[in-house]
């Protein structure tokens, strides 16, 4: 199974992905916990180009292609081999982030990003995508308290963040069978519980 976590800045994905991986390991499942951009040495090198520096460092198309290049490497080196070994792969961000950030946020549009995503993934889609939804202001406030220099996207304008939140919600509406929207404004335990329930209901109950 291939599960992805999505959402805007400060939605709590890193905490929740660790919780989800622990929950699945508790069920005796073999889990690869990974992230995008990154998750393989080459993809992590590309990540460094994307998450720091001036907000206008790349044109939107260059940025979409860099994320896609990182994804191609991550899929080939990490995700596909793990799935082939029967592992459960839980990934912090995937193609929906490109659609939300570059497609909606930067305005490249749904059609072009869908075409690009299709080219890179060759049709591999998550079995389940958990979209952690949070009002923009609360997310940016939370993200601002994190240490580190990986803040290039956090520094993009408020309008950009509103567009990408709408983008994630539009994705969820368009693909309700694949996507579950999780209210990320709640406390960590409540969010972890909602995620475990969604995974249980959609991927585990009745299938084991
Ligand atoms: P992270 O902070 O969740 O690790 O992700 C790094 C940043 O990269 C985050 O601000 C969202 C952004 N991003 C995109 O803009 N497009 C993409 O396709 C992906 C995977 C991430």
PDB file of C-alpha atoms and ligand atoms in Angstrom:
ATOM      1  CA  UNK A   1       0.000   0.000   0.000  1.00  0.00           C
ATOM      2  CA  UNK A   2       1.086   3.516  -0.766  1.00  0.00           C
ATOM      3  CA  UNK A   3      -0.155   6.281   1.566  1.00  0.00           C
ATOM      4  CA  UNK A   4       0.614   9.975   1.149  1.00  0.00           C
ATOM      5  CA  UNK A   5       0.196  12.890   3.571  1.00  0.00           C
ATOM      6  CA  UNK A   6      -0.501  16.309   2.133  1.00  0.00           C
ATOM      7  CA  UNK A   7      -1.262  19.806   3.350  1.00  0.00           C
ATOM      8  CA  UNK A   8      -0.002  23.365   3.577  1.00  0.00           C
ATOM      9  CA  UNK A   9       2.717  24.756   5.815  1.00  0.00           C
ATOM     10  CA  UNK A  10       2.510  23.958   9.532  1.00  0.00           C
ATOM     11  CA  UNK A  11      -0.202  21.308   9.203  1.00  0.00           C
ATOM     12  CA  UNK A  12       1.797  18.884  11.384  1.00  0.00           C
ATOM     13  CA  UNK A  13       2.643  16.305   8.724  1.00  0.00           C
ATOM     14  CA  UNK A  14       6.059  15.340  10.125  1.00  0.00           C
ATOM     15  CA  UNK A  15       4.604  14.535  13.543  1.00  0.00           C
ATOM     16  CA  UNK A  16       1.673  12.683  12.050  1.00  0.00           C
ATOM     17  CA  UNK A  17       3.690  10.627   9.575  1.00  0.00           C
ATOM     18  CA  UNK A  18       5.810   9.309  12.443  1.00  0.00           C
ATOM     19  CA  UNK A  19       2.631   8.439  14.363  1.00  0.00           C
ATOM     20  CA  UNK A  20       1.120   6.730  11.327  1.00  0.00           C
ATOM     21  CA  UNK A  21       4.273   4.687  10.679  1.00  0.00           C
ATOM     22  CA  UNK A  22       4.289   3.587  14.344  1.00  0.00           C
ATOM     23  CA  UNK A  23       0.599   2.638  14.119  1.00  0.00           C
ATOM     24  CA  UNK A  24       1.247   0.481  11.028  1.00  0.00           C
ATOM     25  CA  UNK A  25       4.361  -1.119  12.547  1.00  0.00           C
ATOM     26  CA  UNK A  26       2.189  -1.951  15.550  1.00  0.00           C
ATOM     27  CA  UNK A  27       0.086  -4.013  13.149  1.00  0.00           C
ATOM     28  CA  UNK A  28       3.248  -5.926  12.176  1.00  0.00           C
ATOM     29  CA  UNK A  29       3.491  -4.257   8.796  1.00  0.00           C
ATOM     30  CA  UNK A  30       6.820  -3.510   7.125  1.00  0.00           C
ATOM     31  CA  UNK A  31       6.890   0.281   6.637  1.00  0.00           C
ATOM     32  CA  UNK A  32       9.029   2.706   4.641  1.00  0.00           C
ATOM     33  CA  UNK A  33       8.613   6.247   5.949  1.00  0.00           C
ATOM     34  CA  UNK A  34       9.788   8.747   3.365  1.00  0.00           C
ATOM     35  CA  UNK A  35       9.301  12.289   2.052  1.00  0.00           C
ATOM     36  CA  UNK A  36       9.250  14.562  -0.965  1.00  0.00           C
ATOM     37  CA  UNK A  37      11.089  16.447  -2.162  1.00  0.00           C
ATOM     38  CA  UNK A  38      13.731  13.939  -1.031  1.00  0.00           C
ATOM     39  CA  UNK A  39      13.668  10.353   0.159  1.00  0.00           C
ATOM     40  CA  UNK A  40      16.731   9.230  -1.852  1.00  0.00           C
ATOM     41  CA  UNK A  41      20.252  10.754  -2.014  1.00  0.00           C
ATOM     42  CA  UNK A  42      19.796  12.427  -5.410  1.00  0.00           C
ATOM     43  CA  UNK A  43      16.335  13.691  -4.543  1.00  0.00           C
ATOM     44  CA  UNK A  44      17.614  15.092  -1.227  1.00  0.00           C
ATOM     45  CA  UNK A  45      20.310  17.023  -3.164  1.00  0.00           C
ATOM     46  CA  UNK A  46      17.574  18.499  -5.368  1.00  0.00           C
ATOM     47  CA  UNK A  47      15.513  19.303  -2.230  1.00  0.00           C
ATOM     48  CA  UNK A  48      18.264  21.635  -1.026  1.00  0.00           C
ATOM     49  CA  UNK A  49      17.765  23.729  -4.184  1.00  0.00           C
ATOM     50  CA  UNK A  50      14.028  24.025  -3.548  1.00  0.00           C
ATOM     51  CA  UNK A  51      13.524  24.706   0.163  1.00  0.00           C
ATOM     52  CA  UNK A  52      15.992  27.535   0.786  1.00  0.00           C
ATOM     53  CA  UNK A  53      17.016  30.811  -0.819  1.00  0.00           C
ATOM     54  CA  UNK A  54      15.017  33.636  -2.403  1.00  0.00           C
ATOM     55  CA  UNK A  55      11.327  32.988  -2.965  1.00  0.00           C
ATOM     56  CA  UNK A  56      11.728  34.046  -6.611  1.00  0.00           C
ATOM     57  CA  UNK A  57      14.797  31.875  -7.129  1.00  0.00           C
ATOM     58  CA  UNK A  58      13.075  29.648  -9.735  1.00  0.00           C
ATOM     59  CA  UNK A  59      10.400  30.280 -12.308  1.00  0.00           C
ATOM     60  CA  UNK A  60       7.241  28.279 -11.549  1.00  0.00           C
ATOM     61  CA  UNK A  61       7.965  25.870 -14.406  1.00  0.00           C
ATOM     62  CA  UNK A  62      11.595  25.332 -13.352  1.00  0.00           C
ATOM     63  CA  UNK A  63      10.334  24.654  -9.832  1.00  0.00           C
ATOM     64  CA  UNK A  64       7.742  22.145 -11.065  1.00  0.00           C
ATOM     65  CA  UNK A  65      10.436  20.361 -13.074  1.00  0.00           C
ATOM     66  CA  UNK A  66      12.863  20.264 -10.127  1.00  0.00           C
ATOM     67  CA  UNK A  67      10.169  18.711  -7.904  1.00  0.00           C
ATOM     68  CA  UNK A  68       9.436  16.256 -10.703  1.00  0.00           C
ATOM     69  CA  UNK A  69      13.110  15.374 -11.146  1.00  0.00           C
ATOM     70  CA  UNK A  70      13.388  14.715  -7.417  1.00  0.00           C
ATOM     71  CA  UNK A  71      10.238  12.566  -7.610  1.00  0.00           C
ATOM     72  CA  UNK A  72      11.558  10.504 -10.532  1.00  0.00           C
ATOM     73  CA  UNK A  73      14.695   9.703  -8.519  1.00  0.00           C
ATOM     74  CA  UNK A  74      12.737   8.971  -5.325  1.00  0.00           C
ATOM     75  CA  UNK A  75      10.321   6.653  -7.157  1.00  0.00           C
ATOM     76  CA  UNK A  76      13.076   4.730  -8.911  1.00  0.00           C
ATOM     77  CA  UNK A  77      15.433   4.422  -5.937  1.00  0.00           C
ATOM     78  CA  UNK A  78      13.109   4.176  -2.944  1.00  0.00           C
ATOM     79  CA  UNK A  79       9.358   3.932  -3.485  1.00  0.00           C
ATOM     80  CA  UNK A  80       9.058   1.355  -6.282  1.00  0.00           C
ATOM     81  CA  UNK A  81      11.643  -1.039  -4.768  1.00  0.00           C
ATOM     82  CA  UNK A  82       9.879  -0.859  -1.372  1.00  0.00           C
ATOM     83  CA  UNK A  83       6.443  -1.512  -2.893  1.00  0.00           C
ATOM     84  CA  UNK A  84       7.923  -4.413  -4.871  1.00  0.00           C
ATOM     85  CA  UNK A  85       9.147  -5.898  -1.564  1.00  0.00           C
ATOM     86  CA  UNK A  86       5.614  -5.676  -0.175  1.00  0.00           C
ATOM     87  CA  UNK A  87       6.293  -2.776   2.161  1.00  0.00           C
ATOM     88  CA  UNK A  88       3.746  -0.132   3.124  1.00  0.00           C
ATOM     89  CA  UNK A  89       5.124   3.188   1.939  1.00  0.00           C
ATOM     90  CA  UNK A  90       4.061   6.310   3.834  1.00  0.00           C
ATOM     91  CA  UNK A  91       5.225   9.451   2.109  1.00  0.00           C
ATOM     92  CA  UNK A  92       5.215  13.052   3.353  1.00  0.00           C
ATOM     93  CA  UNK A  93       3.975  14.876   0.180  1.00  0.00           C
ATOM     94  CA  UNK A  94       3.677  13.571  -3.378  1.00  0.00           C
ATOM     95  CA  UNK A  95       2.076  14.650  -6.693  1.00  0.00           C
ATOM     96  CA  UNK A  96      -0.786  16.531  -5.007  1.00  0.00           C
ATOM     97  CA  UNK A  97       1.770  18.976  -3.594  1.00  0.00           C
ATOM     98  CA  UNK A  98       2.937  19.770  -7.134  1.00  0.00           C
ATOM     99  CA  UNK A  99      -0.673  20.292  -8.185  1.00  0.00           C
ATOM    100  CA  UNK A 100      -1.462  22.487  -5.153  1.00  0.00           C
ATOM    101  CA  UNK A 101       1.804  24.488  -4.905  1.00  0.00           C
ATOM    102  CA  UNK A 102       2.879  24.812  -8.539  1.00  0.00           C
ATOM    103  CA  UNK A 103      -0.500  24.256 -10.246  1.00  0.00           C
ATOM    104  CA  UNK A 104      -2.765  26.332  -7.984  1.00  0.00           C
ATOM    105  CA  UNK A 105      -0.291  28.393  -5.926  1.00  0.00           C
ATOM    106  CA  UNK A 106       1.982  29.478  -8.788  1.00  0.00           C
ATOM    107  CA  UNK A 107      -0.806  29.299 -11.376  1.00  0.00           C
ATOM    108  CA  UNK A 108       0.678  26.732 -13.773  1.00  0.00           C
ATOM    109  CA  UNK A 109      -2.761  25.133 -13.958  1.00  0.00           C
ATOM    110  CA  UNK A 110      -4.245  21.718 -13.408  1.00  0.00           C
ATOM    111  CA  UNK A 111      -3.839  20.340 -16.927  1.00  0.00           C
ATOM    112  CA  UNK A 112      -0.120  20.953 -17.248  1.00  0.00           C
ATOM    113  CA  UNK A 113       0.672  19.629 -13.773  1.00  0.00           C
ATOM    114  CA  UNK A 114      -1.511  16.567 -14.251  1.00  0.00           C
ATOM    115  CA  UNK A 115       0.345  15.821 -17.483  1.00  0.00           C
ATOM    116  CA  UNK A 116       3.713  16.283 -15.776  1.00  0.00           C
ATOM    117  CA  UNK A 117       2.701  14.123 -12.804  1.00  0.00           C
ATOM    118  CA  UNK A 118       1.496  11.381 -15.139  1.00  0.00           C
ATOM    119  CA  UNK A 119       4.779  11.463 -17.059  1.00  0.00           C
ATOM    120  CA  UNK A 120       6.835  11.079 -13.883  1.00  0.00           C
ATOM    121  CA  UNK A 121       4.713   8.518 -12.017  1.00  0.00           C
ATOM    122  CA  UNK A 122       3.749   6.397 -15.042  1.00  0.00           C
ATOM    123  CA  UNK A 123       0.329   6.004 -13.460  1.00  0.00           C
ATOM    124  CA  UNK A 124       1.430   5.077  -9.911  1.00  0.00           C
ATOM    125  CA  UNK A 125      -1.146   6.636  -7.580  1.00  0.00           C
ATOM    126  CA  UNK A 126      -1.442   6.514  -3.805  1.00  0.00           C
ATOM    127  CA  UNK A 127      -3.973   4.044  -2.401  1.00  0.00           C
ATOM    128  CA  UNK A 128      -4.872   6.694   0.142  1.00  0.00           C
ATOM    129  CA  UNK A 129      -4.044  10.388   0.502  1.00  0.00           C
ATOM    130  CA  UNK A 130      -4.591  12.138   3.824  1.00  0.00           C
ATOM    131  CA  UNK A 131      -5.003  15.879   3.358  1.00  0.00           C
ATOM    132  CA  UNK A 132      -4.267  17.745   6.591  1.00  0.00           C
ATOM    133  CA  UNK A 133      -6.345  20.888   6.389  1.00  0.00           C
ATOM    134  CA  UNK A 134      -5.747  23.987   8.490  1.00  0.00           C
ATOM    135  CA  UNK A 135      -6.558  27.717   8.131  1.00  0.00           C
ATOM    136  CA  UNK A 136      -3.582  29.454   6.496  1.00  0.00           C
ATOM    137  CA  UNK A 137      -2.881  31.840   9.361  1.00  0.00           C
ATOM    138  CA  UNK A 138      -2.714  29.068  11.966  1.00  0.00           C
ATOM    139  CA  UNK A 139      -0.429  26.989   9.722  1.00  0.00           C
ATOM    140  CA  UNK A 140       1.993  29.818   9.020  1.00  0.00           C
ATOM    141  CA  UNK A 141       2.090  30.674  12.725  1.00  0.00           C
ATOM    142  CA  UNK A 142       2.989  27.084  13.603  1.00  0.00           C
ATOM    143  CA  UNK A 143       5.520  26.808  10.766  1.00  0.00           C
ATOM    144  CA  UNK A 144       7.185  30.053  11.873  1.00  0.00           C
ATOM    145  CA  UNK A 145       8.082  28.584  15.256  1.00  0.00           C
ATOM    146  CA  UNK A 146      10.063  25.705  13.684  1.00  0.00           C
ATOM    147  CA  UNK A 147      13.849  26.071  13.630  1.00  0.00           C
ATOM    148  CA  UNK A 148      15.900  25.783  10.444  1.00  0.00           C
ATOM    149  CA  UNK A 149      16.413  27.423   7.092  1.00  0.00           C
ATOM    150  CA  UNK A 150      13.987  25.322   5.017  1.00  0.00           C
ATOM    151  CA  UNK A 151      11.529  28.172   4.877  1.00  0.00           C
ATOM    152  CA  UNK A 152      11.479  29.286   1.236  1.00  0.00           C
ATOM    153  CA  UNK A 153       7.800  28.365   0.751  1.00  0.00           C
ATOM    154  CA  UNK A 154       6.760  29.773   4.139  1.00  0.00           C
ATOM    155  CA  UNK A 155       8.000  33.171   2.963  1.00  0.00           C
ATOM    156  CA  UNK A 156       5.734  33.184  -0.095  1.00  0.00           C
ATOM    157  CA  UNK A 157       2.709  35.510   0.113  1.00  0.00           C
ATOM    158  CA  UNK A 158      -0.472  34.917   2.034  1.00  0.00           C
ATOM    159  CA  UNK A 159      -2.463  34.737  -1.258  1.00  0.00           C
ATOM    160  CA  UNK A 160      -0.207  31.944  -2.462  1.00  0.00           C
ATOM    161  CA  UNK A 161      -0.981  29.931   0.672  1.00  0.00           C
ATOM    162  CA  UNK A 162      -4.738  30.558   0.348  1.00  0.00           C
ATOM    163  CA  UNK A 163      -4.628  29.315  -3.267  1.00  0.00           C
ATOM    164  CA  UNK A 164      -2.810  26.135  -2.377  1.00  0.00           C
ATOM    165  CA  UNK A 165      -5.194  25.386   0.492  1.00  0.00           C
ATOM    166  CA  UNK A 166      -8.090  25.734  -1.972  1.00  0.00           C
ATOM    167  CA  UNK A 167      -6.130  23.530  -4.371  1.00  0.00           C
ATOM    168  CA  UNK A 168      -5.814  20.701  -1.847  1.00  0.00           C
ATOM    169  CA  UNK A 169      -9.540  20.925  -1.046  1.00  0.00           C
ATOM    170  CA  UNK A 170     -10.377  20.865  -4.772  1.00  0.00           C
ATOM    171  CA  UNK A 171      -8.232  17.735  -5.193  1.00  0.00           C
ATOM    172  CA  UNK A 172     -10.111  16.078  -2.313  1.00  0.00           C
ATOM    173  CA  UNK A 173     -13.470  16.961  -3.887  1.00  0.00           C
ATOM    174  CA  UNK A 174     -12.374  15.627  -7.278  1.00  0.00           C
ATOM    175  CA  UNK A 175     -11.067  12.309  -5.900  1.00  0.00           C
ATOM    176  CA  UNK A 176     -13.075  11.409  -2.793  1.00  0.00           C
ATOM    177  CA  UNK A 177     -12.265   7.703  -3.055  1.00  0.00           C
ATOM    178  CA  UNK A 178      -8.528   8.337  -2.813  1.00  0.00           C
ATOM    179  CA  UNK A 179      -8.498  11.371  -0.520  1.00  0.00           C
ATOM    180  CA  UNK A 180      -9.577  11.933   3.086  1.00  0.00           C
ATOM    181  CA  UNK A 181      -9.555  15.468   4.510  1.00  0.00           C
ATOM    182  CA  UNK A 182      -8.368  15.557   8.117  1.00  0.00           C
ATOM    183  CA  UNK A 183      -8.986  18.567  10.371  1.00  0.00           C
ATOM    184  CA  UNK A 184      -5.441  19.473  11.393  1.00  0.00           C
ATOM    185  CA  UNK A 185      -6.494  22.260  13.766  1.00  0.00           C
ATOM    186  CA  UNK A 186      -7.192  19.686  16.494  1.00  0.00           C
ATOM    187  CA  UNK A 187      -4.557  18.490  18.974  1.00  0.00           C
ATOM    188  CA  UNK A 188      -1.925  15.903  17.980  1.00  0.00           C
ATOM    189  CA  UNK A 189      -3.751  12.930  19.565  1.00  0.00           C
ATOM    190  CA  UNK A 190      -7.067  13.764  17.914  1.00  0.00           C
ATOM    191  CA  UNK A 191      -5.448  14.165  14.489  1.00  0.00           C
ATOM    192  CA  UNK A 192      -3.493  10.898  14.912  1.00  0.00           C
ATOM    193  CA  UNK A 193      -6.745   9.154  15.847  1.00  0.00           C
ATOM    194  CA  UNK A 194      -8.563  10.528  12.787  1.00  0.00           C
ATOM    195  CA  UNK A 195      -5.710   9.370  10.536  1.00  0.00           C
ATOM    196  CA  UNK A 196      -5.623   5.872  12.060  1.00  0.00           C
ATOM    197  CA  UNK A 197      -9.399   5.610  11.603  1.00  0.00           C
ATOM    198  CA  UNK A 198      -9.223   6.660   7.949  1.00  0.00           C
ATOM    199  CA  UNK A 199      -6.441   4.143   7.241  1.00  0.00           C
ATOM    200  CA  UNK A 200      -8.308   1.430   9.066  1.00  0.00           C
ATOM    201  CA  UNK A 201     -11.623   2.071   7.335  1.00  0.00           C
ATOM    202  CA  UNK A 202     -10.242   2.505   3.843  1.00  0.00           C
ATOM    203  CA  UNK A 203      -7.271   0.120   3.670  1.00  0.00           C
ATOM    204  CA  UNK A 204      -7.405  -2.425   6.469  1.00  0.00           C
ATOM    205  CA  UNK A 205     -10.950  -3.292   7.613  1.00  0.00           C
ATOM    206  CA  UNK A 206     -12.435  -6.055   5.501  1.00  0.00           C
ATOM    207  CA  UNK A 207      -9.217  -6.520   3.498  1.00  0.00           C
ATOM    208  CA  UNK A 208      -7.104  -8.534   5.911  1.00  0.00           C
TER     209      UNK A 208
HETATM  210  P1  LIG B   1       8.176  20.041   3.540  1.00  0.00           P
HETATM  211  O1  LIG B   1       8.432  21.336   4.233  1.00  0.00           O
HETATM  212  O2  LIG B   1       6.788  19.545   3.747  1.00  0.00           O
HETATM  213  O3  LIG B   1       9.223  19.010   3.762  1.00  0.00           O
HETATM  214  O4  LIG B   1       8.204  20.333   1.939  1.00  0.00           O
HETATM  215  C1  LIG B   1       9.101  21.169   1.364  1.00  0.00           C
HETATM  216  C2  LIG B   1       8.402  22.248   0.577  1.00  0.00           C
HETATM  217  O5  LIG B   1       8.268  21.866  -0.795  1.00  0.00           O
HETATM  218  C3  LIG B   1       7.011  22.587   1.068  1.00  0.00           C
HETATM  219  O6  LIG B   1       6.978  23.967   1.362  1.00  0.00           O
HETATM  220  C4  LIG B   1       6.110  22.289  -0.112  1.00  0.00           C
HETATM  221  C5  LIG B   1       7.016  22.270  -1.307  1.00  0.00           C
HETATM  222  N1  LIG B   1       6.631  21.356  -2.403  1.00  0.00           N
HETATM  223  C6  LIG B   1       6.195  21.892  -3.608  1.00  0.00           C
HETATM  224  O7  LIG B   1       6.093  23.100  -3.752  1.00  0.00           O
HETATM  225  N2  LIG B   1       5.907  21.027  -4.637  1.00  0.00           N
HETATM  226  C7  LIG B   1       6.038  19.660  -4.530  1.00  0.00           C
HETATM  227  O8  LIG B   1       5.770  18.930  -5.483  1.00  0.00           O
HETATM  228  C8  LIG B   1       6.485  19.122  -3.253  1.00  0.00           C
HETATM  229  C9  LIG B   1       6.657  17.643  -3.100  1.00  0.00           C
HETATM  230  C10 LIG B   1       6.770  20.008  -2.225  1.00  0.00           C
END
